[in-house]
Coordinates of C-alpha atoms in Angstrom, one line a residue:
M1375 CA 26.5 41.0 7.0
N1376 CA 25.0 38.8 9.7
M1377 CA 25.9 38.0 13.5
A1378 CA 28.4 35.2 12.6
E1379 CA 29.8 36.7 10.2
I1380 CA 30.9 39.7 11.7
L1381 CA 32.4 37.2 15.1
N1382 CA 34.2 35.7 11.8
K1383 CA 35.4 38.8 10.2
L1384 CA 37.1 39.8 13.9
S1385 CA 37.6 37.0 15.2
F1386 CA 40.4 37.1 11.8
M1387 CA 41.7 40.5 12.6
F1388 CA 42.2 39.1 15.7
Q1389 CA 44.7 36.5 14.9
V1390 CA 46.2 38.9 12.5
R1391 CA 47.2 42.1 15.0
N1392 CA 48.7 39.1 17.2
I1393 CA 50.7 37.7 14.5
L1394 CA 51.8 41.6 13.1
N1395 CA 52.5 42.1 16.9
D1396 CA 55.0 39.0 17.5
R1397 CA 58.2 38.9 14.8
K1398 CA 58.2 35.9 15.3
K1399 CA 54.4 34.5 14.0
L1400 CA 55.1 37.0 11.1
R1401 CA 58.4 34.9 10.2
K1402 CA 55.8 31.7 10.7
V1403 CA 53.6 32.8 7.7
I1404 CA 55.4 33.7 5.3
D1405 CA 55.7 31.2 2.6
P1406 CA 59.1 29.4 2.7
E1407 CA 59.0 28.8 -1.0
L1408 CA 60.3 33.0 -1.1
S1409 CA 63.9 33.7 -0.9
R1410 CA 65.3 35.6 2.2
S1411 CA 66.6 37.5 0.2
S1412 CA 63.2 38.2 -1.9
Y1413 CA 61.9 40.9 1.1
T1414 CA 62.3 42.6 4.2
L1415 CA 60.8 41.3 7.9
E1416 CA 60.0 45.0 7.9
S1417 CA 57.9 45.3 4.1
I1418 CA 56.1 41.8 5.1
A1419 CA 55.2 43.8 8.3
M1420 CA 54.3 46.5 7.0
F1421 CA 52.0 44.8 3.8
A1422 CA 50.1 42.6 7.2
N1423 CA 49.1 45.9 8.4
L1424 CA 47.9 47.7 5.3
A1425 CA 45.4 43.8 4.6
S1426 CA 44.9 43.5 7.9
R1427 CA 43.4 48.1 7.7
C1428 CA 41.7 47.1 4.4
I1429 CA 39.5 43.9 6.0
R1430 CA 37.8 46.4 8.8
I1431 CA 34.4 45.9 9.6
Q1432 CA 33.4 49.8 9.1
S1433 CA 34.3 51.3 5.3
S1434 CA 35.1 54.0 6.8
E1435 CA 38.5 53.2 8.8
R1436 CA 39.2 51.2 5.8
P1437 CA 41.8 53.7 4.0
S1438 CA 40.9 54.1 0.0
M1439 CA 42.2 52.5 -3.2
A1440 CA 44.9 56.0 -3.3
E1441 CA 46.3 55.2 0.1
C1442 CA 47.2 51.9 -1.0
V1443 CA 48.7 52.5 -4.0
Q1444 CA 51.3 55.1 -2.2
E1445 CA 51.8 52.7 0.6
L1446 CA 52.5 49.9 -1.1
Q1447 CA 54.7 52.1 -3.9
T1448 CA 56.6 53.1 -0.1
I1449 CA 56.4 49.0 0.5
I1450 CA 58.3 48.4 -2.8
Y1451 CA 61.0 51.2 -2.1
T1452 CA 61.6 49.8 1.7
N1453 CA 62.0 45.9 0.3
A1454 CA 64.8 47.8 -2.5
K1455 CA 66.9 48.9 0.4
P1456 CA 70.1 46.8 0.8
M1457 CA 70.1 45.4 4.2
G1458 CA 70.8 48.5 6.4
M1459 CA 70.7 50.9 4.7
G1460 CA 66.4 51.1 5.4
M1461 CA 64.2 53.1 7.9
G1462 CA 65.2 50.3 10.9
M1463 CA 63.8 47.7 12.1
M1464 CA 60.7 49.6 13.0
T1465 CA 57.8 47.8 15.2
F1466 CA 54.2 48.4 13.6
K1467 CA 51.3 48.0 16.1
M1468 CA 47.6 46.9 14.8
V1469 CA 45.8 50.9 15.7

């Protein structure tokens, strides 16, 4: 990977972090064709967090496929909970 590719990935990661840490920005990147009742903002934030970890430059910092599957199952479960019955609106910060 050359320096330009690394800088592009870093720039993308910073943009994702910025969006993930701001609920208003996160809402703006959701496909407007999706029915609002088909997802929770909590599940979108969880998915964005997982996606951001999957594109880390160092492979040792990326989750394994088994971890991804487990987290996706958690996201689906969280999304399926009726509003008000879930874990509550949580703030997800990039680590």
